[in-house]
GROMACS .gro file of C-alpha atoms in nm:
model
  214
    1UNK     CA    1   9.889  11.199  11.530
    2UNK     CA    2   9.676  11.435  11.737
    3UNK     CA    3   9.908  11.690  11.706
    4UNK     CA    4   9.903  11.666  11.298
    5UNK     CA    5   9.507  11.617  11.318
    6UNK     CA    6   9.514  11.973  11.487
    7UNK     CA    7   9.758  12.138  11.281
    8UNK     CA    8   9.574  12.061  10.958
    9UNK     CA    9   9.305  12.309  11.086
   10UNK     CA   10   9.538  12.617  11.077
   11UNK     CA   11   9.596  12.825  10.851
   12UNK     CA   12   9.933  12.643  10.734
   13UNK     CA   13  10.090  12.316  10.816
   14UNK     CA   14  10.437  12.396  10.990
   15UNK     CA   15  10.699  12.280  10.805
   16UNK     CA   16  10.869  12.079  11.045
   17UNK     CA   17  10.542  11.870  11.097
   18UNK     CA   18  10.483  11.876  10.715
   19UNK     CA   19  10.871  11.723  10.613
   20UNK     CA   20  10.852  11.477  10.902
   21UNK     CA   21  10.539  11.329  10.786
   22UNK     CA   22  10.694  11.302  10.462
   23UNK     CA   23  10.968  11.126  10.536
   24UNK     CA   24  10.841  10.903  10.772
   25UNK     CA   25  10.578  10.820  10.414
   26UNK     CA   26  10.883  10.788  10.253
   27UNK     CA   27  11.060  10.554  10.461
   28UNK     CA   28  10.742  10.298  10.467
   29UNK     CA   29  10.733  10.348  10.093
   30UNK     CA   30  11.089  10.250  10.055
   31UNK     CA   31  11.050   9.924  10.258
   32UNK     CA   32  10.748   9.794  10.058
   33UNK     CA   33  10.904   9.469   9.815
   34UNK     CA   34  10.629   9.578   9.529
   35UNK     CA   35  10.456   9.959   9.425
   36UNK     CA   36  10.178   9.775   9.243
   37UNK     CA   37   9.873   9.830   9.373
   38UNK     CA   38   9.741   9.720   9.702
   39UNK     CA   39   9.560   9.841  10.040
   40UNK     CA   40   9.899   9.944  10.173
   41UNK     CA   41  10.028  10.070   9.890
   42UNK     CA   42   9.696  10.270   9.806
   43UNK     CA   43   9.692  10.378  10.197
   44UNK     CA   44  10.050  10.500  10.190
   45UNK     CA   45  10.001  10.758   9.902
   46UNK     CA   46   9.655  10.885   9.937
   47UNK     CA   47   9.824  11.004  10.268
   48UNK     CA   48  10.083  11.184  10.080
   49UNK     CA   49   9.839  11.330   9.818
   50UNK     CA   50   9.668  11.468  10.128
   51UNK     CA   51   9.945  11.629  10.303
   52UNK     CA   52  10.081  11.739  10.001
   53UNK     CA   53   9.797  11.931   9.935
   54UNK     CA   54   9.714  12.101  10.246
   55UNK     CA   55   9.847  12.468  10.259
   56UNK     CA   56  10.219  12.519  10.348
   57UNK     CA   57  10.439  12.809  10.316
   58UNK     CA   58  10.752  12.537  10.244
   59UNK     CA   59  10.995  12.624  10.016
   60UNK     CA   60  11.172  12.416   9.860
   61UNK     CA   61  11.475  12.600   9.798
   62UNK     CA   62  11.505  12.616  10.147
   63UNK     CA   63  11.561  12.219  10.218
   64UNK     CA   64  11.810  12.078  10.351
   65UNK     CA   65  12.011  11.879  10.151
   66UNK     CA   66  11.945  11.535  10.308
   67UNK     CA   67  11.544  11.590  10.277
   68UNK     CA   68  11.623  11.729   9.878
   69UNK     CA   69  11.802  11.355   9.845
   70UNK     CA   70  11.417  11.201  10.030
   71UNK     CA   71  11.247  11.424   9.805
   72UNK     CA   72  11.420  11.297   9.460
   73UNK     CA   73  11.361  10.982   9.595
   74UNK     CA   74  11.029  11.034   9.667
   75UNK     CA   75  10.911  11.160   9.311
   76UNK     CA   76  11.103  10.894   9.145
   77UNK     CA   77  10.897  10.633   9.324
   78UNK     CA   78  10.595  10.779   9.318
   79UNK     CA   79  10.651  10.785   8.944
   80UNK     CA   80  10.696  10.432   8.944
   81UNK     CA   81  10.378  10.360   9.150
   82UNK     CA   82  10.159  10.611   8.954
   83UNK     CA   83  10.305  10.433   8.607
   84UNK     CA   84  10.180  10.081   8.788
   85UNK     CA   85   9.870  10.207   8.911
   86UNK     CA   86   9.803  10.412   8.541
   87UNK     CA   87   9.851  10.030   8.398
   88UNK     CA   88   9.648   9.799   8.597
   89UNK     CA   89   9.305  10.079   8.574
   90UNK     CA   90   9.405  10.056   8.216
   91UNK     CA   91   9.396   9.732   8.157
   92UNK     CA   92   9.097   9.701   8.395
   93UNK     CA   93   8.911   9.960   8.147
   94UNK     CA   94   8.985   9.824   7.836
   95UNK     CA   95   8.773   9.458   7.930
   96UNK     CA   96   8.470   9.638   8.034
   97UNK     CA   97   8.196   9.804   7.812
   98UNK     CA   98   8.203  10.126   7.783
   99UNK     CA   99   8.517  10.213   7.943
  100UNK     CA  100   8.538  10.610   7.873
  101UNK     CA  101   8.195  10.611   8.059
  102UNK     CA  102   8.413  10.499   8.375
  103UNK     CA  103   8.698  10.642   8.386
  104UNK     CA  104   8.617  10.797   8.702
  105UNK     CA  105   8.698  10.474   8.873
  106UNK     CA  106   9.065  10.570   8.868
  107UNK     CA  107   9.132  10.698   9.208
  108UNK     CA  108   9.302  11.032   9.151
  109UNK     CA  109   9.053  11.079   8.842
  110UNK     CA  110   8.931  11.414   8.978
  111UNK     CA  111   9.241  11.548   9.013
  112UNK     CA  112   9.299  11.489   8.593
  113UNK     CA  113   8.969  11.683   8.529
  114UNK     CA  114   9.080  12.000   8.760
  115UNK     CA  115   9.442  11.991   8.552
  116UNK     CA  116   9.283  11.932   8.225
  117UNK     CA  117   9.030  12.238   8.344
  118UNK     CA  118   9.344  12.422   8.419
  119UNK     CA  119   9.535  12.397   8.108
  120UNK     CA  120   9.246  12.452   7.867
  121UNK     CA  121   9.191  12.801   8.028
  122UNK     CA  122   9.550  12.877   8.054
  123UNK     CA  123   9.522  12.806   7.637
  124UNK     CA  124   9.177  13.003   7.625
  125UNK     CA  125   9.357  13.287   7.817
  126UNK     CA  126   9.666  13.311   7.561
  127UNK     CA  127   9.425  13.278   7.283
  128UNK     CA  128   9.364  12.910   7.185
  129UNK     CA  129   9.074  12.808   7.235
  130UNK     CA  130   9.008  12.507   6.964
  131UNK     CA  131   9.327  12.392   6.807
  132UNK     CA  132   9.285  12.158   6.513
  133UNK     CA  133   9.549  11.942   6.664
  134UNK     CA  134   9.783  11.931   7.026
  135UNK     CA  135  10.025  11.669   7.107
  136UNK     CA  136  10.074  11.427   7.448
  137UNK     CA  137  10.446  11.346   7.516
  138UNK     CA  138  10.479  11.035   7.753
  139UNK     CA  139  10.088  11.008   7.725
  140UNK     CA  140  10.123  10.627   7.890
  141UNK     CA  141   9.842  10.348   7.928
  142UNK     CA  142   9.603  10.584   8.056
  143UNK     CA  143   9.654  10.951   7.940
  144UNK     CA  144   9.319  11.059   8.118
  145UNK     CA  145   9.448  11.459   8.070
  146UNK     CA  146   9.414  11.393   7.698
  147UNK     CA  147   9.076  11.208   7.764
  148UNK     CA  148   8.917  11.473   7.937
  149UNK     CA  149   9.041  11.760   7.729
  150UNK     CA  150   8.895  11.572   7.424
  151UNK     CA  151   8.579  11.474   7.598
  152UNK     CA  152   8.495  11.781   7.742
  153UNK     CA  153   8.693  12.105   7.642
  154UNK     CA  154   8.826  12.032   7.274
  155UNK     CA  155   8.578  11.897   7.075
  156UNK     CA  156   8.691  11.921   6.751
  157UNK     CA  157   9.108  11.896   6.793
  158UNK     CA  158   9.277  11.596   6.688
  159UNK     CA  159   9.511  11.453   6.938
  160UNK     CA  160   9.845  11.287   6.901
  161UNK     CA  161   9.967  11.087   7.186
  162UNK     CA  162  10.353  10.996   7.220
  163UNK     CA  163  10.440  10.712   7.387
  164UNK     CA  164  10.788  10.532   7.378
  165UNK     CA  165  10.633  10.211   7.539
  166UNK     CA  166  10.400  10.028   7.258
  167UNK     CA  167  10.258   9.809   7.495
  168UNK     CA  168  10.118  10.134   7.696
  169UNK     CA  169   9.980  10.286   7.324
  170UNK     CA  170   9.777   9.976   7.265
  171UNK     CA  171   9.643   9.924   7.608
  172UNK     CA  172   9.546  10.309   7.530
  173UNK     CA  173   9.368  10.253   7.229
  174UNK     CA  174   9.168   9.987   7.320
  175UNK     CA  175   9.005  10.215   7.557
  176UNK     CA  176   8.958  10.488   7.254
  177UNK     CA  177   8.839  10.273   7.023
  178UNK     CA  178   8.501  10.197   7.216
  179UNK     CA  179   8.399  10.523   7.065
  180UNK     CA  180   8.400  10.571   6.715
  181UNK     CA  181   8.419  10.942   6.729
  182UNK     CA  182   8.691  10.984   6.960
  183UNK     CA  183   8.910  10.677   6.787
  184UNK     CA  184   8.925  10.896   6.455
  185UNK     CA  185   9.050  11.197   6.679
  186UNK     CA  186   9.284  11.048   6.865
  187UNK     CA  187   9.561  10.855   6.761
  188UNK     CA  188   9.887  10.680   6.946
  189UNK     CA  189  10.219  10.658   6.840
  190UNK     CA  190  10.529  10.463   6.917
  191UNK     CA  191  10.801  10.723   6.944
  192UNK     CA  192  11.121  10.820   7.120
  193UNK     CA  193  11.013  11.145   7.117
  194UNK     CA  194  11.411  11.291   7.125
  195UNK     CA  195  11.424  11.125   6.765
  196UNK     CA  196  11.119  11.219   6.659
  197UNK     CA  197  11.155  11.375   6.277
  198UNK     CA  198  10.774  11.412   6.183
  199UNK     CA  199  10.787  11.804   6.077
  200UNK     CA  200  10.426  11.808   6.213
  201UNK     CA  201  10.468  11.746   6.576
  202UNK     CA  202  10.737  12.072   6.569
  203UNK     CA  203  10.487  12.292   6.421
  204UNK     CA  204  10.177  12.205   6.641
  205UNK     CA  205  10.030  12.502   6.797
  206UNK     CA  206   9.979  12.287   7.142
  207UNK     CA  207  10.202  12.018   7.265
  208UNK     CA  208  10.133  11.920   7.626
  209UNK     CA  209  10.423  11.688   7.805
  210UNK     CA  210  10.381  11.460   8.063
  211UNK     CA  211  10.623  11.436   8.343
  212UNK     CA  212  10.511  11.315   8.670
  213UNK     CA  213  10.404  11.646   8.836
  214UNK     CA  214  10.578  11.742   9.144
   0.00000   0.00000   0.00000
């Protein structure tokens, strides 16, 4: 461990340290019986948020094949823990007063507010800067990117959220509809979104979707 501790102050992480640590992550993550939240659960990925964050020069072309197999694995149950996590803040929120006022009690809440401050300049760049109305595909219990943009950056747009799971829509709008104002902008719909046919979510200037981000 002394070794990592001292590698993290370089300039890059080597990437033999960096996949190691991974995959030994991995490994404990596999063992675990449940990905809902808990101490060890919550320990295990904040330590993988932080190494995957620290500077690297990895590519991930470059893999072998046996850590691309750990890798897919890896996303697929971090999805699953993030979906779980997502769910129980949500449900927490929507029983308290005032739950928009806290949504920074979600963990990795910080990180939503740097990507939502990402992809509203990416749309100021390219010329949009307040669309009357932008879509969320897979927007979940939780869609904090969609809260924040509306909150902060697009006052005035009308959001769509597209969800296939209806019990993740309503835990969503019980959260939305603690504010008036944002419950008449913001609206959640039970969709496959493959099979949508509404001719208005095609011809939306902005439609943001939401895989889990690698």
């Amino acid at each position: 461990m002394a070794s990592f501790q001292q590698s993290t102050l370089a300039t890059h992480i080597p990437n033999e340290l960096l996949v190691a640590h991974i995959t030994q992550i991995h490994a404990s993550i596999s063992k675990l019986q449940s990905l809902k939240p808990s101490k060890q659960v919550n320990a295990l990925f904040t330590q993988l948020v932080k190494l995957c964050t620290l500077p690297s020069i990895l590519d991930i072309a470059d893999l072998p094949e046996e850590v691309q197999v750990m890798r897919e694995s890896l996303i697929k149950l971090c999805g699953k823990a993030e979906g779980l996590l997502e769910l129980e803040f949500a449900i927490f929120l929507a029983q308290i007063p005032l739950p928009l006022n806290n949504l920074n009690l979600f963990p990795y809440y910080g990180n939503y507010v740097k990507l939502a401050t990402l992809e509203y300049k990416i749309l100021r760049d390219n010329g949009v800067v307040q669309p009357k109305k932008v879509a969320f595909v897979g927007s979940g219990p939780m869609p904090l990117t969609s809260f924040v943009l509306a909150t902060h950056h697009m006052k005035s747009t009308c959001f769509d959220n597209f969800d296939i799971d209806e019990s993740a829509n309503n835990v969503a709008l019980q959260i939305v509809s603690s504010d008036a104002e944002l419950e008449k902008r913001m609206k959640f719909k039970t969709r496959d979104i493959m099979e949508a046919k509404e001719r208005s979510l095609w011809n939306m200037i902005v439609s943001f979707w939401q895989p889990l981000l690698e």
